[in-house]
Amino acid sequence: MTENVLELKGITKIFPGVKALDHVQFELRRGEVHALMGENGAGKSTFIKVITGVNHAEEGEMYLNGRKVNFRGPMDAQAAGIAAVYQHPTSYPDLTVTENIFMNHEIKKHGLLQWKAMNAEAQKYLDPLDADFRPTAEMGTLSVAQQQMVEIAKAISMNAKIMILDEPTAALTANESERLYRIIEKLKAEGVSIIFISHRFEDMYRIADRVTVFRDSQYIGTYQTNEISNDEMIKKMVGREIKDLFPKPETKIGGEVLRVECLSRTGYFTNVSFCVRAGEIVSFTGLVGAGRTETMEAVCGITHADSGKVLLNGRELRIKCPSDAMKAGIILLPEDRQRNGLILDWGIGHNVTLPILRKLSSRGIVDVSREREISRKYLEDVDTKAVSIFEPASSLSGGNQQKVVVAKALAQDNMKVIIMDEPTKGVDVGAKSEIYQIMGNLAGAGYAIVMISSEMPEILAMSDRIYTMCGGRVTGELNHEDATQEKILGLSMSKDGPQSDISKKEAVTGE
Amino acid sequence: MAGRSGRTISTDRKRYTKGFFSSWEFVLVILFVAINIFCKIISQNYTAANVLREMPKYLSEMFLLFPMAYILLLGDIDISVGATVCLSATVSCFASNAGFPIGAVVLIGLLTGLACGMLNGLILTVFTELPAMIVTLSTMIIYRGIAEIILGSGGSVSLNDVSGFSALAGMVGLFPYLFFLVLILGVVFTIVSAKTPFGRSLYAIGSNRSAAFYSGIKVQRVRFIVFSITGAMAGLCAVFLTSTLFGANTTTGNGFEMDAIAMAVFGGISAVGGKGRLAGGIISAFIIICLRIGLGEINMNPQVILIILGILLISAVLAPNISTKIKEKKQVLARK
Amino acid sequence: MNEQTPEKKKSLWNCITASREVSLLLVLIVLCALIGIRSPEFLTISNIGEILKNNAVIMIMALGMLCVLLTGGIDISITSTLAFAGMTVGMLFKYKLIQSTGLGFLIAAAIGAMCGAIIGAAIAYGGVASIIAAMGGMYIFRGLAYLVANSQWAGADALGSFTNFALSSNLGFGVINNVIVITILCYVIFFIVLKWTKFGRSIYAIGSNRTAAAISGIHVARVEFLVYVIMGLLAGFCGALSVTIYSSAQPNMVLGKEMDVIAACVIGGVSMSGGSGTVGGALLGALILSVIAKALPLVGIDAIAQNTVKGVIILAVVILNVVTKRMMDRSNLERRKL
């Protein structure tokens, strides 16, 4: 018997200037694992926020067990048995596991909290999850996987009948993911319905019964997972043939520009060696926590490596801080643009010129008209969709913010190596190909490009060479022609495999 | 670079900046005029000559306003400046009494302040995890403590020979030297914050410290420099304070840090960093000084001035917050 | 990947930081023992009672400051509130407007709560940074204290029977001084509220993760507002308390002591960024601070150097915290298998 525990119809959510959801629909059966797929910016997270009562839809109806409901806030959704587990657990790091589980539905007697009872109860929720920590442990000391387990235990403790898991595997290792799958199956057997959001196709095929696809804020369709192929899925998500998405021009690859030898930082990465040539796009891929970002941050002086060498055009560099790297010609375009890349309150023009103010000043005073001219030139070069250089960076879309960050790098005319960390994260489908085009053009202009990415299609399409990392080591190097999804995945998950000798040899000699 | 759609981006500033008449500075200018009219009405003695005669007492506090504005722009805070003033004043008094010439005494006072500021800067940049509040809180206790030790059981020192310091308190016509020094420093600090790369980096760090760091700004170096300057300015303040008080005691400079912060915040400089202009701080300083002088002329209890200052401070932050809240409410209602 | 088993995590550093109260207690005991050896009169009951009584105001206000710091805020207006409330009560006694001791405390606490409510409203509902609101409050309430005093002060003779409260021990069954009884009572109440009530835990939740707290349905603004009201209430109450302890009410009383209160909390391990800190920590921090103050002259350090030593200790403690944390992180990183 199929029965919809949750049904949403014609949901429309409008944020100032953007239609985040456009008449989307969704249904969830009892005891079903339902995957929700779509590119970044497709509206998945907004949709989840509508279900959990964080956002209020302008239009549309929601039915819970056939009854129409109208959530005014997250509390209403919780009371109705809907719980969400987010990718970055929304926990209290200073409090214990028990407190995190029972936050706002504590066990009380005469107005006093019953810690003993709560600890015992928490243990009861954690046991079936095979938790390897105590309920009295401080949340902040747990790993991300363990914190996620606490969040799931919290959902169970609230007697949730509908559980939403938002990218739960993004930060997990293969083993941890497998454990999560088993927990999900157990919950499913107990009649809990699960909405599962993930970027990984393997998650979807492994765990979900059905999948609903969103694209550009719209509902595309719902399919049985055993009836839809990977390629079809991608087409549904992206909305067109992949070919147009990755405009990569042929470029002439020149001599080696950046060479990194045996770079190590305790606890983050070890013995990382690689090289990048002029006009080349080199990708670094691997799971979250593989040490890709940390490696690049050390190359650029954001953090310090404990040992190893960084050579630019054969000359060893001494990089103590980001400005040293920039002076030498290496720049990192960070993944979290809002936090590390841009000053959101500032106009985009000021953002672009921030690193080059000294060059723009005469006798110590910034030449404002020259500054405006330069920022305009570079912003136009990357085709930023903005009206004025004084438009605050916060008002731009993710794709255009990325363009501002690129313009900021280009404005420093001495750049040789541009390292882009997840350049299309949070960028809509349409703008993505523009970013790729910019990347291709940069490579064509002779820049050496390093791209850190977790998105398989862009890695396969854009890179001349691919390095895979796992557990802080380089586990493989592939040429464009040899790279397949399977090989890359295999190398980035080869947890016990990699054979540091081989990888070192490969990385150093591999051309 | 290819891929251009030929779209152009405007470099015209007009649409994105508020005109002077809708800025906080304009409100402050009006307030300044209003306060002066008010003081003139309540007191016959509120004349230019009297105001200028009274001014040196308060002007030296402005030396603290300038660097404090920088520190607030950085998103930091320094509550040890009052104690630094106390220590510098004490040391300069003892140096003067030990027979050093006035030039050396001034230098000693400045260096004492600089050392205090550098220590703050050093601790904060080595242990970047520490909030400036707690570090400067403890150095505040330490600096005043050292001054107490130097002052000994009497708790105060007076100058044996006031001639050197009197020279500092000299006048050009109606205007004290101090006035010109404040003016010059005010212009320098304002220009540096508004027009130079260093000034821009202050705003960048205060708005988003991490993004500033990624953009190649030496965040910790800037912080160290600003805290050091603050110390040196506190030293300067101490020297001029001594030239009007002819001595120092354990309560010298008490509450100066609060006054400096109040002036800056009332002038529209955000206490959480990245926003505001020094010009606003300077106007607000003169508003407060005029108010103090005016109410002093009618022998108003100085404590009333404290109360007015407190109310001004809170409402200067509260008023814009409330007005944006009301605006947001209106927008929500309009959409419905 | 960087999986960590719980066994591995139980490092020495973790043990030390996990039981901060224990290490503070050790410090306190060693401190007392050392001083006791040098000057035996230090450890007499009457001397200890005297120390507790003289520091009761700081100790009680440390409780309120603990709550404020837990939410991630700070309140430096407390001593002004104390002076305003204390001065008002002093004047009421002086002009024989009230005679009852209980009423005196009640009025002082009410005035304090009102002051706290003003600051709290500006912070919680008006979005004013806590340091700015508190600074404004500091000016206003100190000014009000002077206005109330009107260039006068209330001495022992003016206060009359009110001063008896701090001298007698009727609340402590004739054994323990009233002031100490009140202090203990405050600590017991706060211990229970912060550990065993929902309100207490919401304070921790807000400081630990404000957005998460709002999502899980905690009324963040209301709790924050109440925290400042409580702080004000305690400060006002302490106003009356210090009037009876020192038998005088002056508008400049306990000037600058707010720093001692904050220092007590910081030494006690309360985080300045909110979310962590305990009643026990605040108590031990306040005790260590007061013992040191009392001990300095005994070990030959001039009383005049007291403040310097105090400042150095606070600085040393916060720096030690950072260094410990760094070493802990470092050793955690080194244990990661790559």
mmCIF file of N, CA and C in Angstrom, chain A residues 54 74-75 78 89-95 99 103-106 108 111-115 132-134 141-143 146 154 171-173 175-176 179 265-270 287-290 306 470-473 495, chain C residues 1-7 9-10 14 18 192-202 204-219 271 273-276 328 330 332-338:
data_model
loop_
_atom_site.group_PDB
_atom_site.id
_atom_site.type_symbol
_atom_site.label_atom_id
_atom_site.label_comp_id
_atom_site.label_asym_id
_atom_site.label_seq_id
_atom_site.Cartn_x
_atom_site.Cartn_y
_atom_site.Cartn_z
ATOM 1 N N VAL A 54 11.365 26.876 8.257
ATOM 2 C CA VAL A 54 12.293 27.993 8.421
ATOM 3 C C VAL A 54 11.898 29.117 7.462
ATOM 4 N N PRO A 74 10.044 26.738 12.690
ATOM 5 C CA PRO A 74 10.651 25.414 12.803
ATOM 6 C C PRO A 74 10.019 24.575 13.913
ATOM 7 N N MET A 75 9.524 25.263 14.956
ATOM 8 C CA MET A 75 8.932 24.526 16.070
ATOM 9 C C MET A 75 7.711 23.734 15.617
ATOM 10 N N GLN A 78 8.802 20.664 13.813
ATOM 11 C CA GLN A 78 9.319 19.672 14.752
ATOM 12 C C GLN A 78 8.188 18.964 15.470
ATOM 13 N N PRO A 89 26.538 20.162 10.945
ATOM 14 C CA PRO A 89 25.595 19.998 12.045
ATOM 15 C C PRO A 89 25.367 21.315 12.788
ATOM 16 N N THR A 90 24.116 21.615 13.041
ATOM 17 C CA THR A 90 23.774 22.859 13.725
ATOM 18 C C THR A 90 23.773 22.621 15.219
ATOM 19 N N SER A 91 24.923 22.273 15.726
ATOM 20 C CA SER A 91 24.957 21.826 17.106
ATOM 21 C C SER A 91 25.548 22.891 18.019
ATOM 22 N N TYR A 92 25.603 22.548 19.294
ATOM 23 C CA TYR A 92 26.207 23.407 20.305
ATOM 24 C C TYR A 92 27.536 22.778 20.697
ATOM 25 N N PRO A 93 28.642 23.290 20.190
ATOM 26 C CA PRO A 93 29.926 22.632 20.417
ATOM 27 C C PRO A 93 30.323 22.573 21.883
ATOM 28 N N ASP A 94 29.869 23.527 22.689
ATOM 29 C CA ASP A 94 30.304 23.562 24.089
ATOM 30 C C ASP A 94 29.488 22.652 24.994
ATOM 31 N N LEU A 95 28.388 22.129 24.474
ATOM 32 C CA LEU A 95 27.504 21.348 25.333
ATOM 33 C C LEU A 95 27.696 19.857 25.080
ATOM 34 N N GLU A 99 22.831 16.979 25.915
ATOM 35 C CA GLU A 99 22.147 18.268 25.805
ATOM 36 C C GLU A 99 21.784 18.589 24.377
ATOM 37 N N MET A 103 17.977 19.265 23.410
ATOM 38 C CA MET A 103 17.762 20.702 23.400
ATOM 39 C C MET A 103 16.309 21.029 23.079
ATOM 40 N N ASN A 104 15.698 21.712 24.001
ATOM 41 C CA ASN A 104 14.320 22.163 23.866
ATOM 42 C C ASN A 104 13.241 21.079 23.918
ATOM 43 N N HIS A 105 13.607 19.841 24.214
ATOM 44 C CA HIS A 105 12.555 18.917 24.656
ATOM 45 C C HIS A 105 13.104 18.058 25.800
ATOM 46 N N GLU A 106 13.635 18.776 26.782
ATOM 47 C CA GLU A 106 14.311 18.147 27.903
ATOM 48 C C GLU A 106 13.341 17.341 28.763
ATOM 49 N N LYS A 108 11.991 16.855 32.305
ATOM 50 C CA LYS A 108 11.971 17.697 33.492
ATOM 51 C C LYS A 108 11.092 17.079 34.575
ATOM 52 N N GLY A 111 10.221 21.135 37.261
ATOM 53 C CA GLY A 111 10.952 22.243 36.664
ATOM 54 C C GLY A 111 12.453 22.041 36.622
ATOM 55 N N LEU A 112 12.949 20.953 37.164
ATOM 56 C CA LEU A 112 14.388 20.703 37.130
ATOM 57 C C LEU A 112 14.706 19.647 36.078
ATOM 58 N N LEU A 113 15.846 19.812 35.431
ATOM 59 C CA LEU A 113 16.230 18.879 34.380
ATOM 60 C C LEU A 113 16.771 17.591 35.006
ATOM 61 N N GLN A 114 16.391 16.482 34.424
ATOM 62 C CA GLN A 114 16.803 15.185 34.975
ATOM 63 C C GLN A 114 17.970 14.641 34.156
ATOM 64 N N TRP A 115 19.188 14.972 34.566
ATOM 65 C CA TRP A 115 20.357 14.617 33.764
ATOM 66 C C TRP A 115 20.542 13.115 33.660
ATOM 67 N N ASP A 132 30.245 5.301 19.047
ATOM 68 C CA ASP A 132 31.430 4.932 19.812
ATOM 69 C C ASP A 132 31.859 6.063 20.742
ATOM 70 N N PHE A 133 30.878 6.805 21.251
ATOM 71 C CA PHE A 133 31.198 7.872 22.198
ATOM 72 C C PHE A 133 30.103 7.915 23.249
ATOM 73 N N ARG A 134 30.413 8.613 24.331
ATOM 74 C CA ARG A 134 29.465 8.668 25.441
ATOM 75 C C ARG A 134 28.538 9.870 25.321
ATOM 76 N N THR A 141 34.204 17.988 20.619
ATOM 77 C CA THR A 141 35.341 17.085 20.516
ATOM 78 C C THR A 141 35.069 15.930 19.559
ATOM 79 N N LEU A 142 33.853 15.846 19.031
ATOM 80 C CA LEU A 142 33.512 14.725 18.149
ATOM 81 C C LEU A 142 33.865 15.040 16.696
ATOM 82 N N SER A 143 34.042 13.975 15.912
ATOM 83 C CA SER A 143 34.274 14.170 14.484
ATOM 84 C C SER A 143 32.950 14.524 13.813
ATOM 85 N N GLN A 146 30.537 11.688 13.774
ATOM 86 C CA GLN A 146 29.930 11.450 15.085
ATOM 87 C C GLN A 146 28.881 12.506 15.403
ATOM 88 N N LYS A 154 19.093 12.859 17.716
ATOM 89 C CA LYS A 154 18.196 13.930 18.135
ATOM 90 C C LYS A 154 16.866 13.819 17.383
ATOM 91 N N ALA A 171 30.913 14.992 4.043
ATOM 92 C CA ALA A 171 32.143 15.066 4.820
ATOM 93 C C ALA A 171 32.558 13.718 5.383
ATOM 94 N N LEU A 172 31.983 12.644 4.841
ATOM 95 C CA LEU A 172 32.256 11.329 5.426
ATOM 96 C C LEU A 172 33.190 10.505 4.550
ATOM 97 N N THR A 173 33.908 9.602 5.188
ATOM 98 C CA THR A 173 34.724 8.654 4.445
ATOM 99 C C THR A 173 33.815 7.545 3.930
ATOM 100 N N ASN A 175 33.839 4.411 4.595
ATOM 101 C CA ASN A 175 33.367 3.570 5.700
ATOM 102 C C ASN A 175 32.233 4.216 6.461
ATOM 103 N N GLU A 176 32.442 5.496 6.762
ATOM 104 C CA GLU A 176 31.430 6.219 7.526
ATOM 105 C C GLU A 176 30.133 6.314 6.738
ATOM 106 N N ARG A 179 28.244 3.171 6.996
ATOM 107 C CA ARG A 179 27.566 3.060 8.283
ATOM 108 C C ARG A 179 26.274 3.879 8.282
ATOM 109 N N ARG A 265 52.262 19.026 6.114
ATOM 110 C CA ARG A 265 51.833 19.777 7.290
ATOM 111 C C ARG A 265 51.182 18.781 8.232
ATOM 112 N N THR A 266 51.713 18.735 9.438
ATOM 113 C CA THR A 266 51.274 17.728 10.395
ATOM 114 C C THR A 266 49.769 17.715 10.538
ATOM 115 N N GLY A 267 49.196 16.552 10.351
ATOM 116 C CA GLY A 267 47.776 16.390 10.591
ATOM 117 C C GLY A 267 46.899 16.750 9.420
ATOM 118 N N TYR A 268 47.476 17.395 8.387
ATOM 119 C CA TYR A 268 46.642 17.809 7.261
ATOM 120 C C TYR A 268 47.016 17.119 5.955
ATOM 121 N N PHE A 269 48.304 17.161 5.615
ATOM 122 C CA PHE A 269 48.735 16.505 4.385
ATOM 123 C C PHE A 269 50.207 16.159 4.527
ATOM 124 N N THR A 270 50.633 15.211 3.732
ATOM 125 C CA THR A 270 52.018 14.794 3.868
ATOM 126 C C THR A 270 52.596 14.441 2.516
ATOM 127 N N LEU A 287 37.921 13.454 -1.554
ATOM 128 C CA LEU A 287 36.778 13.734 -0.689
ATOM 129 C C LEU A 287 37.083 14.939 0.188
ATOM 130 N N VAL A 288 36.043 15.468 0.791
ATOM 131 C CA VAL A 288 36.239 16.544 1.749
ATOM 132 C C VAL A 288 37.151 16.025 2.862
ATOM 133 N N GLY A 289 38.154 16.807 3.207
ATOM 134 C CA GLY A 289 39.068 16.366 4.252
ATOM 135 C C GLY A 289 40.266 15.618 3.711
ATOM 136 N N ALA A 290 40.379 15.536 2.386
ATOM 137 C CA ALA A 290 41.511 14.823 1.802
ATOM 138 C C ALA A 290 42.787 15.652 1.872
ATOM 139 N N ASP A 306 55.047 22.405 7.174
ATOM 140 C CA ASP A 306 56.145 22.089 8.093
ATOM 141 C C ASP A 306 57.420 21.767 7.324
ATOM 142 N N CYS A 470 43.830 11.636 -1.069
ATOM 143 C CA CYS A 470 43.032 10.924 -0.082
ATOM 144 C C CYS A 470 43.819 10.892 1.216
ATOM 145 N N GLY A 471 43.169 11.243 2.286
ATOM 146 C CA GLY A 471 43.806 11.180 3.596
ATOM 147 C C GLY A 471 45.112 11.942 3.658
ATOM 148 N N GLY A 472 45.195 13.079 2.977
ATOM 149 C CA GLY A 472 46.371 13.918 3.075
ATOM 150 C C GLY A 472 47.515 13.537 2.160
ATOM 151 N N ARG A 473 47.284 12.559 1.281
ATOM 152 C CA ARG A 473 48.345 12.167 0.345
ATOM 153 C C ARG A 473 47.836 12.261 -1.073
ATOM 154 N N LYS A 495 41.601 4.158 0.421
ATOM 155 C CA LYS A 495 41.948 4.576 1.760
ATOM 156 C C LYS A 495 43.194 3.883 2.288
ATOM 157 N N MET C 1 41.114 8.171 6.366
ATOM 158 C CA MET C 1 40.691 9.493 6.809
ATOM 159 C C MET C 1 41.031 9.720 8.272
ATOM 160 N N ASN C 2 40.642 10.860 8.742
ATOM 161 C CA ASN C 2 41.093 11.241 10.071
ATOM 162 C C ASN C 2 40.114 10.788 11.139
ATOM 163 N N GLU C 3 39.906 9.520 11.166
ATOM 164 C CA GLU C 3 38.985 9.037 12.183
ATOM 165 C C GLU C 3 39.690 9.002 13.522
ATOM 166 N N GLN C 4 38.963 9.327 14.540
ATOM 167 C CA GLN C 4 39.574 9.310 15.860
ATOM 168 C C GLN C 4 38.731 8.460 16.777
ATOM 169 N N THR C 5 39.379 7.610 17.469
ATOM 170 C CA THR C 5 38.627 6.789 18.415
ATOM 171 C C THR C 5 38.608 7.518 19.741
ATOM 172 N N PRO C 6 37.594 7.247 20.552
ATOM 173 C CA PRO C 6 37.490 7.970 21.812
ATOM 174 C C PRO C 6 38.674 7.725 22.749
ATOM 175 N N GLU C 7 39.257 6.538 22.672
ATOM 176 C CA GLU C 7 40.385 6.250 23.570
ATOM 177 C C GLU C 7 41.527 7.215 23.292
ATOM 178 N N LYS C 9 41.435 10.076 22.190
ATOM 179 C CA LYS C 9 41.177 11.474 22.505
ATOM 180 C C LYS C 9 41.442 11.794 23.962
ATOM 181 N N LYS C 10 41.425 10.797 24.789
ATOM 182 C CA LYS C 10 41.580 11.064 26.213
ATOM 183 C C LYS C 10 43.034 11.315 26.536
ATOM 184 N N ASN C 14 43.509 16.864 27.595
ATOM 185 C CA ASN C 14 42.067 16.841 27.721
ATOM 186 C C ASN C 14 41.645 16.713 29.171
ATOM 187 N N ALA C 18 39.499 19.399 30.868
ATOM 188 C CA ALA C 18 38.150 18.948 31.165
ATOM 189 C C ALA C 18 37.818 19.211 32.626
ATOM 190 N N ILE C 192 21.996 25.683 40.757
ATOM 191 C CA ILE C 192 20.812 24.906 40.369
ATOM 192 C C ILE C 192 20.227 25.435 39.056
ATOM 193 N N VAL C 193 20.081 26.750 38.988
ATOM 194 C CA VAL C 193 19.449 27.323 37.787
ATOM 195 C C VAL C 193 20.277 27.018 36.538
ATOM 196 N N LEU C 194 21.578 27.201 36.640
ATOM 197 C CA LEU C 194 22.409 27.027 35.444
ATOM 198 C C LEU C 194 22.573 25.567 35.060
ATOM 199 N N LYS C 195 22.462 24.671 36.015
ATOM 200 C CA LYS C 195 22.677 23.266 35.685
ATOM 201 C C LYS C 195 21.382 22.513 35.452
ATOM 202 N N TRP C 196 20.365 22.852 36.196
ATOM 203 C CA TRP C 196 19.186 21.994 36.177
ATOM 204 C C TRP C 196 17.912 22.632 35.648
ATOM 205 N N THR C 197 18.010 23.854 35.144
ATOM 206 C CA THR C 197 16.772 24.391 34.578
ATOM 207 C C THR C 197 16.953 24.683 33.095
ATOM 208 N N LYS C 198 15.828 24.708 32.426
ATOM 209 C CA LYS C 198 15.823 24.956 31.006
ATOM 210 C C LYS C 198 16.352 26.352 30.703
ATOM 211 N N PHE C 199 15.953 27.309 31.540
ATOM 212 C CA PHE C 199 16.417 28.673 31.348
ATOM 213 C C PHE C 199 17.943 28.735 31.393
ATOM 214 N N GLY C 200 18.496 28.066 32.408
ATOM 215 C CA GLY C 200 19.947 28.054 32.555
ATOM 216 C C GLY C 200 20.637 27.474 31.342
ATOM 217 N N ARG C 201 20.088 26.366 30.858
ATOM 218 C CA ARG C 201 20.732 25.733 29.701
ATOM 219 C C ARG C 201 20.554 26.580 28.444
ATOM 220 N N SER C 202 19.450 27.328 28.354
ATOM 221 C CA SER C 202 19.296 28.188 27.161
ATOM 222 C C SER C 202 20.389 29.240 27.119
ATOM 223 N N TYR C 204 23.476 28.844 28.055
ATOM 224 C CA TYR C 204 24.622 28.172 27.442
ATOM 225 C C TYR C 204 24.400 27.999 25.936
ATOM 226 N N ALA C 205 23.179 27.584 25.575
ATOM 227 C CA ALA C 205 22.886 27.308 24.165
ATOM 228 C C ALA C 205 23.089 28.557 23.314
ATOM 229 N N ILE C 206 22.625 29.693 23.819
ATOM 230 C CA ILE C 206 22.757 30.936 23.047
ATOM 231 C C ILE C 206 24.217 31.282 22.816
ATOM 232 N N GLY C 207 25.011 31.138 23.869
ATOM 233 C CA GLY C 207 26.423 31.472 23.727
ATOM 234 C C GLY C 207 27.163 30.496 22.838
ATOM 235 N N SER C 208 26.690 29.256 22.821
ATOM 236 C CA SER C 208 27.390 28.228 22.069
ATOM 237 C C SER C 208 27.083 28.309 20.582
ATOM 238 N N ASN C 209 25.823 28.543 20.256
ATOM 239 C CA ASN C 209 25.434 28.648 18.848
ATOM 240 C C ASN C 209 24.098 29.375 18.762
ATOM 241 N N ARG C 210 24.209 30.662 18.529
ATOM 242 C CA ARG C 210 23.024 31.520 18.585
ATOM 243 C C ARG C 210 21.974 31.134 17.548
ATOM 244 N N THR C 211 22.406 30.882 16.313
ATOM 245 C CA THR C 211 21.425 30.554 15.265
ATOM 246 C C THR C 211 20.734 29.236 15.570
ATOM 247 N N ALA C 212 21.527 28.255 15.992
ATOM 248 C CA ALA C 212 20.927 26.962 16.310
ATOM 249 C C ALA C 212 19.919 27.127 17.434
ATOM 250 N N ALA C 213 20.252 27.969 18.399
ATOM 251 C CA ALA C 213 19.338 28.184 19.520
ATOM 252 C C ALA C 213 18.015 28.759 19.028
ATOM 253 N N ALA C 214 18.116 29.716 18.105
ATOM 254 C CA ALA C 214 16.893 30.321 17.580
ATOM 255 C C ALA C 214 16.077 29.274 16.824
ATOM 256 N N ILE C 215 16.762 28.425 16.056
ATOM 257 C CA ILE C 215 16.052 27.413 15.279
ATOM 258 C C ILE C 215 15.387 26.393 16.200
ATOM 259 N N SER C 216 16.071 26.046 17.299
ATOM 260 C CA SER C 216 15.421 25.063 18.172
ATOM 261 C C SER C 216 14.387 25.704 19.081
ATOM 262 N N GLY C 217 14.013 26.934 18.783
ATOM 263 C CA GLY C 217 12.854 27.509 19.442
ATOM 264 C C GLY C 217 13.124 28.244 20.736
ATOM 265 N N ILE C 218 14.393 28.523 21.031
ATOM 266 C CA ILE C 218 14.697 29.302 22.225
ATOM 267 C C ILE C 218 14.470 30.778 21.905
ATOM 268 N N HIS C 219 13.824 31.474 22.813
ATOM 269 C CA HIS C 219 13.594 32.907 22.591
ATOM 270 C C HIS C 219 14.872 33.654 22.933
ATOM 271 N N SER C 271 34.595 31.475 29.217
ATOM 272 C CA SER C 271 35.051 31.941 27.916
ATOM 273 C C SER C 271 34.483 33.319 27.614
ATOM 274 N N SER C 273 33.986 34.418 24.725
ATOM 275 C CA SER C 273 33.179 34.383 23.508
ATOM 276 C C SER C 273 31.882 33.614 23.727
ATOM 277 N N GLY C 274 31.626 33.233 24.946
ATOM 278 C CA GLY C 274 30.341 32.639 25.275
ATOM 279 C C GLY C 274 30.314 31.130 25.211
ATOM 280 N N GLY C 275 29.316 30.561 25.874
ATOM 281 C CA GLY C 275 29.047 29.132 25.755
ATOM 282 C C GLY C 275 29.687 28.249 26.789
ATOM 283 N N SER C 276 30.835 28.641 27.332
ATOM 284 C CA SER C 276 31.421 27.740 28.324
ATOM 285 C C SER C 276 31.861 28.493 29.567
ATOM 286 N N MET C 328 47.133 21.324 22.641
ATOM 287 C CA MET C 328 46.148 20.247 22.530
ATOM 288 C C MET C 328 45.821 19.986 21.056
ATOM 289 N N ARG C 330 47.615 20.704 18.535
ATOM 290 C CA ARG C 330 48.820 20.191 17.901
ATOM 291 C C ARG C 330 48.915 18.675 18.138
ATOM 292 N N ASN C 332 46.553 16.640 18.914
ATOM 293 C CA ASN C 332 45.476 15.962 18.193
ATOM 294 C C ASN C 332 45.858 15.762 16.736
ATOM 295 N N LEU C 333 46.459 16.798 16.142
ATOM 296 C CA LEU C 333 46.847 16.717 14.732
ATOM 297 C C LEU C 333 47.910 15.663 14.526
ATOM 298 N N GLU C 334 48.856 15.614 15.479
ATOM 299 C CA GLU C 334 49.944 14.664 15.312
ATOM 300 C C GLU C 334 49.453 13.238 15.380
ATOM 301 N N ARG C 335 48.355 13.043 16.097
ATOM 302 C CA ARG C 335 47.839 11.674 16.197
ATOM 303 C C ARG C 335 47.060 11.249 14.967
ATOM 304 N N ARG C 336 46.707 12.202 14.115
ATOM 305 C CA ARG C 336 45.960 11.832 12.915
ATOM 306 C C ARG C 336 46.824 10.971 12.019
ATOM 307 N N LYS C 337 46.254 9.898 11.552
ATOM 308 C CA LYS C 337 46.992 9.034 10.626
ATOM 309 C C LYS C 337 46.832 9.603 9.224
ATOM 310 N N LEU C 338 47.936 9.753 8.550
ATOM 311 C CA LEU C 338 47.829 10.233 7.173
ATOM 312 C C LEU C 338 48.290 9.138 6.221
#
